[in-house]
Amino acid sequence: MSSGREGQLTLAIKMRVSPEPSSSQALLGLMRRYREALNYAVKAIIENKALSLSKAHRLLYMVLKEKYALPSKIAQDCYREAVAIARSWLSNPNRGRVPRAKTPRLWLTHRYSYRVRDSYVEVLGGYKLRIIGWDRRYNAYPNREARLILKDGKLILEISKRVPKPAKYIARGVLAIDVNEKHIVVGNSRFGYRFETAVEKALHYKRLAENLQKKYSSPKYNAWLRRRGIKRRIKSFHRKARNIIEDWAKKVSHTIASLAKQHQYAVARENLKGLVKSLRKLPKEHKIALLMLSYRRLEQWIDWQCEKNGVPIIAVEPTGTSTTCPMCSSKLTENSFRKMRCRKCGFEADRDTVAILNIEKRALKQMGGSLTTPTAPQMTDVAPNRCGEPVNPLKGALAL
Ligand SMILES: [Zn+2]
């Protein structure tokens, strides 16, 4: 996922590449030196307030070439990237520590430091990398800057491209999304689906990390904790938990955007900021933190997937969506657990259904249409590991 511009989307196309065996050690050596040089440069730029390219050049060019043995052009790429990192870090009001590159890498300017030829990438310095596989959908758009990174022992080249945003279609209806502390509900007055979150799955790894930390933080084990292996395992459990959430958000948002596009619906969602705020008031447990992370990532991914697929997006006012009668707008009363009932018109449904119908209604109103006969949709549960798979689990039920 990447930032959008007016009328354009910036995509990062990832491809796995493999260096020629004879030059792979030299390339990895260069990438390691680049990482060290970059970390040094970011720090130096911030300390010396050298935020312009000419200041950074004067401050760093010779050091990067001599101390880190970077070729001239790569040294320029290095302080260029460092300036960009320093600027974005300084403009973040909630900045933590100065960012550090952890994996060996290389930042490359298109045409000057790298070019793609047939099924090879040529990197300045005479390195030739074979392309193992890539997403060819965006081949028609020019390559921009790229990053070569070493991830889990594999070399990945990420080429940045700017592509025009697809035009948004005129929506024929609304796909409402409701998010609560338990799950995601997607639907409208015709159908509805519940998606589990991946929190429980991610929590498993958080607990493993915590247990390991507890075990080795007893005085008996202090020496152990210093052992890199244990630290690395704890870290990898935390990373695993985050990856599970990210994969989940990616898959669910993809399913939502595809479903909307298939039916030419607009996606309507509440602003999730309110929900994240209310979650923040709960005890600071791993579970809540993972849930907040899930919803923040889901919101970003839904917007991104919709932009990418030309799906119109409508944000609706979130107040009272699960407590107002979607038929007559009276206030609903809670009958039993999560069951709502309207005393005035007799409408009855569970909280999730009520929310979906209200979000749909509000979105249609904003679109200038109206909902004639809302009926409670049939809810279907969708297992998190099934959503987004090539065989669309939603497809069968849609025939209704
Ligand atoms: Zn009513």
Coordinates of C-alpha atoms and ligand atoms in Angstrom, one line a residue:
M1 CA 0.0 0.0 0.0
S2 CA 1.3 3.5 -0.7
S3 CA 0.2 7.1 -0.6
G4 CA -2.1 8.5 -3.3
R5 CA -1.9 11.8 -5.1
E6 CA -4.5 13.8 -6.8
G7 CA -5.7 11.7 -9.7
Q8 CA -2.8 9.2 -9.3
L9 CA -1.9 6.3 -7.2
T10 CA 1.7 5.4 -6.3
L11 CA 2.2 1.6 -6.4
A12 CA 5.2 -0.4 -5.4
I13 CA 5.6 -3.4 -7.7
K14 CA 7.5 -6.1 -6.0
M15 CA 9.7 -8.6 -7.8
R16 CA 11.9 -11.3 -6.6
V17 CA 15.4 -11.1 -8.1
S18 CA 18.4 -13.3 -7.9
P19 CA 22.0 -12.1 -8.5
E20 CA 24.6 -14.1 -10.5
P21 CA 26.3 -16.4 -8.0
S22 CA 29.7 -14.8 -8.8
S23 CA 28.6 -11.3 -7.7
S24 CA 26.1 -12.1 -5.0
Q25 CA 28.6 -11.6 -2.1
A26 CA 29.8 -8.3 -3.5
L27 CA 26.2 -7.1 -3.9
L28 CA 25.2 -8.1 -0.4
G29 CA 28.3 -6.4 0.9
L30 CA 27.3 -3.2 -0.9
M31 CA 23.8 -3.5 0.5
R32 CA 25.1 -3.9 4.1
R33 CA 27.4 -0.9 3.7
Y34 CA 24.5 1.1 2.3
R35 CA 22.4 0.3 5.3
E36 CA 25.1 1.5 7.7
A37 CA 25.8 4.5 5.6
L38 CA 22.0 5.4 5.5
N39 CA 21.7 5.1 9.3
Y40 CA 24.7 7.3 9.7
A41 CA 23.4 9.8 7.2
V42 CA 19.9 10.1 8.7
K43 CA 21.5 10.8 12.1
A44 CA 24.0 13.3 10.7
I45 CA 21.3 15.2 8.7
I46 CA 19.0 15.5 11.7
E47 CA 21.9 16.6 14.0
N48 CA 23.2 19.2 11.6
K49 CA 19.8 20.2 10.2
A50 CA 21.1 19.5 6.7
L51 CA 17.7 19.0 5.2
S52 CA 18.4 20.3 1.7
L53 CA 20.2 18.2 -0.9
S54 CA 23.1 20.6 -1.3
K55 CA 23.7 20.8 2.5
A56 CA 23.5 17.0 2.7
H57 CA 25.9 16.7 -0.2
R58 CA 28.5 18.9 1.5
L59 CA 28.1 17.1 4.8
L60 CA 28.0 13.5 3.6
Y61 CA 29.2 12.9 0.0
M62 CA 32.9 12.3 0.8
V63 CA 32.2 10.3 4.0
L64 CA 29.8 8.0 2.3
K65 CA 32.2 7.4 -0.6
E66 CA 35.3 7.0 1.6
K67 CA 34.2 5.6 4.9
Y68 CA 31.5 3.4 3.5
A69 CA 33.0 2.7 0.1
L70 CA 29.9 3.6 -1.8
P71 CA 30.2 4.3 -5.5
S72 CA 29.5 8.0 -6.3
K73 CA 26.0 7.6 -7.7
I74 CA 25.0 5.3 -4.8
A75 CA 26.4 7.8 -2.3
Q76 CA 24.1 10.4 -3.8
D77 CA 21.1 8.0 -3.7
C78 CA 22.0 7.4 -0.1
Y79 CA 21.9 11.0 1.2
R80 CA 18.9 11.6 -1.0
E81 CA 17.0 8.8 0.8
A82 CA 18.4 10.0 4.1
V83 CA 17.0 13.5 3.5
A84 CA 13.6 12.0 2.7
I85 CA 13.6 9.9 5.8
A86 CA 14.8 12.8 8.0
R87 CA 12.1 15.1 6.6
S88 CA 9.3 12.7 7.1
W89 CA 10.5 11.8 10.6
L90 CA 10.7 15.5 11.6
S91 CA 7.2 16.3 10.2
N92 CA 5.7 13.6 12.4
P93 CA 4.4 15.1 15.6
N94 CA 4.4 11.7 17.4
R95 CA 7.9 10.7 16.3
G96 CA 9.7 8.2 18.4
R97 CA 13.3 7.3 18.0
V98 CA 15.2 8.2 14.9
P99 CA 14.3 5.5 12.3
R100 CA 17.0 3.0 11.5
A101 CA 17.2 0.7 8.5
K102 CA 17.5 -2.9 9.8
T103 CA 17.8 -5.0 6.6
P104 CA 20.5 -4.6 4.0
R105 CA 19.2 -2.5 1.2
L106 CA 19.9 -0.2 -1.7
W107 CA 17.9 2.8 -3.0
L108 CA 18.1 3.1 -6.7
T109 CA 17.3 5.9 -9.1
H110 CA 15.7 4.8 -12.3
R111 CA 18.0 4.8 -15.4
Y112 CA 21.0 6.2 -13.4
S113 CA 21.4 3.4 -10.8
Y114 CA 19.2 0.6 -12.3
R115 CA 17.3 -0.4 -15.4
V116 CA 15.1 -3.3 -16.3
R117 CA 16.1 -5.2 -19.5
D118 CA 14.0 -8.2 -20.6
S119 CA 14.1 -10.5 -17.6
Y120 CA 17.1 -8.9 -15.9
V121 CA 17.6 -5.9 -13.7
E122 CA 21.0 -4.2 -14.1
V123 CA 22.3 -2.4 -11.1
L124 CA 25.0 0.2 -11.2
G125 CA 28.4 -1.4 -10.5
G126 CA 27.9 -4.2 -13.0
Y127 CA 25.4 -6.3 -11.1
K128 CA 23.0 -8.3 -13.1
L129 CA 19.9 -9.8 -11.3
R130 CA 17.6 -12.3 -12.8
I131 CA 13.9 -11.5 -12.3
I132 CA 12.2 -14.5 -10.8
G133 CA 8.6 -13.3 -11.0
W134 CA 6.6 -10.1 -11.1
D135 CA 3.3 -8.5 -11.4
R136 CA 3.0 -7.5 -15.1
R137 CA -0.2 -5.7 -14.8
Y138 CA 1.5 -2.3 -14.6
N139 CA 4.2 -2.9 -17.2
A140 CA 2.9 -0.1 -19.4
Y141 CA 3.7 2.6 -16.7
P142 CA 7.2 3.9 -16.4
N143 CA 9.5 2.8 -13.6
R144 CA 10.4 5.3 -11.0
E145 CA 12.8 4.9 -8.1
A146 CA 13.3 1.5 -6.6
R147 CA 14.5 -0.2 -3.4
L148 CA 16.4 -3.5 -3.3
I149 CA 16.0 -5.2 0.0
L150 CA 17.0 -8.4 1.6
K151 CA 14.0 -10.0 3.3
D152 CA 14.1 -13.4 4.9
G153 CA 17.2 -14.2 2.9
K154 CA 15.5 -13.3 -0.4
L155 CA 16.3 -10.3 -2.6
I156 CA 13.2 -8.2 -3.4
L157 CA 13.2 -5.2 -5.8
E158 CA 10.3 -2.8 -5.2
I159 CA 9.8 -0.5 -8.1
S160 CA 7.7 2.5 -7.6
K161 CA 5.1 3.5 -10.3
R162 CA 2.6 6.2 -10.6
V163 CA -0.7 5.0 -12.3
P164 CA -3.8 7.0 -12.9
K165 CA -6.7 6.4 -10.5
P166 CA -9.4 4.4 -12.2
A167 CA -12.6 6.4 -12.7
K168 CA -15.3 5.6 -10.2
Y169 CA -18.5 4.0 -11.4
I170 CA -22.0 5.2 -10.6
A171 CA -23.1 3.1 -7.7
R172 CA -26.3 1.1 -8.1
G173 CA -26.6 0.5 -4.4
V174 CA -24.7 0.4 -1.1
L175 CA -22.5 -2.1 0.6
A176 CA -22.5 -1.1 4.2
I177 CA -19.7 -2.0 6.6
D178 CA -20.1 -2.1 10.3
V179 CA -17.3 -2.7 12.7
N180 CA -17.8 -3.6 16.4
E181 CA -15.7 -5.1 19.2
K182 CA -16.5 -8.6 18.0
H183 CA -16.5 -8.6 14.2
I184 CA -16.9 -6.9 10.9
V185 CA -20.3 -7.0 9.3
V186 CA -20.7 -6.3 5.6
G187 CA -24.1 -6.1 3.8
N188 CA -27.2 -4.2 2.9
S189 CA -30.9 -4.9 2.9
R190 CA -30.4 -7.9 0.6
F191 CA -27.7 -9.8 2.3
G192 CA -25.1 -9.7 5.1
Y193 CA -21.9 -11.4 6.2
R194 CA -20.0 -11.5 9.4
F195 CA -16.2 -11.7 9.3
E196 CA -14.3 -12.8 12.3
T197 CA -11.2 -10.7 13.1
A198 CA -7.8 -12.4 13.3
V199 CA -7.2 -11.1 16.8
E200 CA -7.4 -14.5 18.5
K201 CA -4.9 -16.0 16.0
A202 CA -2.5 -13.1 16.5
L203 CA -3.0 -13.2 20.3
H204 CA -1.5 -16.7 20.3
Y205 CA 1.8 -15.3 19.2
K206 CA 1.7 -12.3 21.5
R207 CA 1.2 -14.8 24.4
L208 CA 4.1 -17.0 23.2
A209 CA 6.3 -13.8 23.2
E210 CA 5.1 -12.8 26.6
N211 CA 5.7 -16.2 28.1
L212 CA 9.2 -16.4 26.7
Q213 CA 9.9 -12.9 28.0
K214 CA 8.6 -13.8 31.5
K215 CA 10.5 -17.0 31.7
Y216 CA 13.8 -15.4 30.8
S217 CA 13.4 -12.2 32.8
S218 CA 13.6 -14.0 36.1
P219 CA 17.0 -13.3 37.8
K220 CA 17.9 -16.9 37.2
Y221 CA 18.0 -16.3 33.5
N222 CA 19.4 -12.9 33.1
A223 CA 22.4 -14.2 31.2
W224 CA 20.0 -16.0 28.9
L225 CA 18.1 -13.0 28.0
R226 CA 21.3 -11.5 26.6
R227 CA 21.5 -14.4 24.3
R228 CA 20.5 -13.2 20.9
G229 CA 18.6 -16.3 20.0
I230 CA 15.9 -15.7 22.7
K231 CA 15.6 -12.1 21.9
R232 CA 15.2 -12.9 18.3
R233 CA 12.5 -15.5 19.0
I234 CA 10.5 -13.0 21.1
K235 CA 10.8 -10.4 18.3
S236 CA 9.7 -12.9 15.7
F237 CA 6.6 -13.8 17.7
H238 CA 5.6 -10.1 17.8
R239 CA 6.3 -9.8 14.1
K240 CA 4.2 -12.8 13.4
A241 CA 1.3 -11.4 15.3
R242 CA 1.5 -8.1 13.3
N243 CA 1.8 -10.0 10.0
I244 CA -1.4 -12.0 10.8
I245 CA -3.3 -8.8 11.3
E246 CA -1.9 -7.2 8.2
D247 CA -2.8 -10.2 6.1
W248 CA -6.2 -10.3 7.5
A249 CA -6.9 -6.6 6.8
K250 CA -5.6 -7.1 3.2
K251 CA -7.8 -10.1 2.6
V252 CA -11.0 -8.7 4.1
S253 CA -10.6 -5.4 2.3
H254 CA -10.0 -7.2 -0.9
T255 CA -13.1 -9.3 -0.5
I256 CA -15.2 -6.2 0.4
A257 CA -13.9 -4.2 -2.6
S258 CA -14.4 -7.1 -5.0
L259 CA -17.9 -7.7 -3.8
A260 CA -18.8 -4.0 -4.2
K261 CA -17.3 -3.9 -7.7
Q262 CA -19.1 -7.0 -8.8
H263 CA -22.4 -5.5 -7.8
Q264 CA -21.5 -1.9 -8.7
Y265 CA -22.2 -0.9 -5.1
A266 CA -20.6 2.0 -3.3
V267 CA -18.9 1.0 0.0
A268 CA -20.3 2.9 3.0
R269 CA -18.5 2.9 6.2
E270 CA -18.5 4.8 9.5
N271 CA -15.6 6.7 10.4
L272 CA -13.7 4.2 12.5
K273 CA -11.8 6.8 14.5
G274 CA -14.6 7.0 17.0
L275 CA -14.4 3.2 17.5
V276 CA -10.7 3.2 17.9
K277 CA -11.1 6.1 20.4
S278 CA -13.6 4.1 22.5
L279 CA -11.4 1.0 22.4
R280 CA -8.6 3.2 23.7
K281 CA -10.6 3.7 26.9
L282 CA -10.6 -0.1 27.6
P283 CA -7.8 -1.7 29.7
K284 CA -4.5 -1.8 27.9
E285 CA -4.4 -5.5 27.0
H286 CA -2.8 -7.1 24.0
K287 CA -6.3 -8.0 22.7
I288 CA -7.5 -4.4 22.6
A289 CA -4.2 -3.3 21.0
L290 CA -4.5 -5.9 18.3
L291 CA -8.1 -5.0 17.7
M292 CA -7.2 -1.3 17.4
L293 CA -4.4 -2.2 15.0
S294 CA -6.8 -4.4 13.0
Y295 CA -9.4 -1.7 12.5
R296 CA -6.9 1.0 11.7
R297 CA -5.3 -1.2 9.1
L298 CA -8.6 -2.4 7.7
E299 CA -9.8 1.2 7.3
Q300 CA -6.7 2.1 5.3
W301 CA -6.8 -1.0 3.3
I302 CA -10.5 -0.6 2.4
D303 CA -9.9 3.0 1.2
W304 CA -6.9 1.8 -0.8
Q305 CA -8.6 -1.2 -2.4
C306 CA -11.6 1.0 -3.3
E307 CA -9.4 3.7 -4.9
K308 CA -7.6 1.0 -6.8
N309 CA -10.8 -0.6 -8.1
G310 CA -12.8 2.5 -8.8
V311 CA -15.3 1.7 -6.0
P312 CA -17.0 4.8 -4.7
I313 CA -16.7 5.3 -0.9
I314 CA -19.1 7.0 1.3
A315 CA -18.4 8.0 4.9
V316 CA -21.5 8.2 7.1
E317 CA -22.3 9.8 10.4
P318 CA -21.7 7.0 13.0
T319 CA -24.0 8.3 15.8
G320 CA -26.8 5.9 16.8
T321 CA -26.4 3.5 13.8
S322 CA -27.1 0.5 16.0
T323 CA -29.8 2.0 18.2
T324 CA -32.1 3.8 15.7
C325 CA -35.0 2.0 14.0
P326 CA -34.1 1.7 10.3
M327 CA -37.8 1.7 9.4
C328 CA -39.3 4.5 11.4
S329 CA -36.3 6.2 13.0
S330 CA -37.6 5.7 16.6
K331 CA -35.2 4.7 19.3
L332 CA -34.8 1.0 19.6
T333 CA -34.7 -0.9 22.9
E334 CA -32.5 -3.8 23.7
N335 CA -34.7 -6.9 24.0
S336 CA -32.1 -9.5 24.9
F337 CA -28.4 -9.7 24.3
R338 CA -27.6 -7.8 21.1
K339 CA -31.3 -8.1 20.0
M340 CA -33.0 -4.8 19.2
R341 CA -36.7 -4.0 19.0
C342 CA -38.8 -1.0 17.9
R343 CA -41.8 -0.4 20.2
K344 CA -43.4 1.8 17.6
C345 CA -43.4 -0.3 14.5
G346 CA -42.4 -3.7 15.8
F347 CA -39.2 -4.0 13.8
E348 CA -36.8 -6.5 15.4
A349 CA -33.2 -7.5 14.5
D350 CA -29.8 -8.0 16.0
R351 CA -27.6 -5.0 16.6
D352 CA -25.3 -5.8 13.6
T353 CA -28.2 -5.9 11.2
V354 CA -29.6 -2.7 12.5
A355 CA -26.3 -1.0 12.0
I356 CA -26.0 -2.3 8.4
L357 CA -29.5 -1.1 7.5
N358 CA -28.9 2.3 9.0
I359 CA -25.5 2.8 7.3
E360 CA -27.1 1.7 4.0
K361 CA -30.0 4.1 4.6
R362 CA -27.7 7.0 5.4
A363 CA -25.4 6.4 2.5
L364 CA -28.3 6.1 0.0
K365 CA -29.7 9.4 1.4
Q366 CA -26.3 11.0 0.7
M367 CA -26.3 9.6 -2.8
G368 CA -29.7 11.1 -3.4
G369 CA -31.6 7.8 -3.6
S370 CA -33.9 6.3 -1.1
L371 CA -34.5 2.9 0.4
T372 CA -38.0 1.7 -0.3
T373 CA -38.5 -1.5 1.7
P374 CA -35.7 -2.4 4.0
T375 CA -35.9 -6.0 5.2
A376 CA -33.5 -7.6 7.6
P377 CA -30.8 -9.5 5.7
Q378 CA -29.8 -13.0 6.3
M379 CA -26.5 -13.0 8.1
T380 CA -23.8 -15.5 7.1
D381 CA -20.6 -16.1 9.0
V382 CA -17.3 -16.1 7.1
A383 CA -14.3 -17.7 8.6
P384 CA -11.2 -15.3 8.4
N385 CA -9.0 -17.9 6.7
R386 CA -11.5 -18.3 3.9
C387 CA -12.2 -14.7 3.0
G388 CA -10.3 -13.5 0.0
E389 CA -9.5 -16.9 -1.4
P390 CA -9.7 -17.3 -5.2
V391 CA -13.0 -19.2 -4.7
N392 CA -15.1 -16.4 -3.4
P393 CA -17.0 -17.8 -0.3
L394 CA -19.6 -15.0 -0.8
K395 CA -20.5 -16.0 -4.3
G396 CA -22.9 -18.8 -3.6
A397 CA -25.1 -16.8 -1.2
L398 CA -25.3 -13.9 -3.5
A399 CA -27.7 -15.7 -5.8
L400 CA -30.4 -15.1 -3.2
Ligands
ZN1 ZN -39.6 1.4 14.1

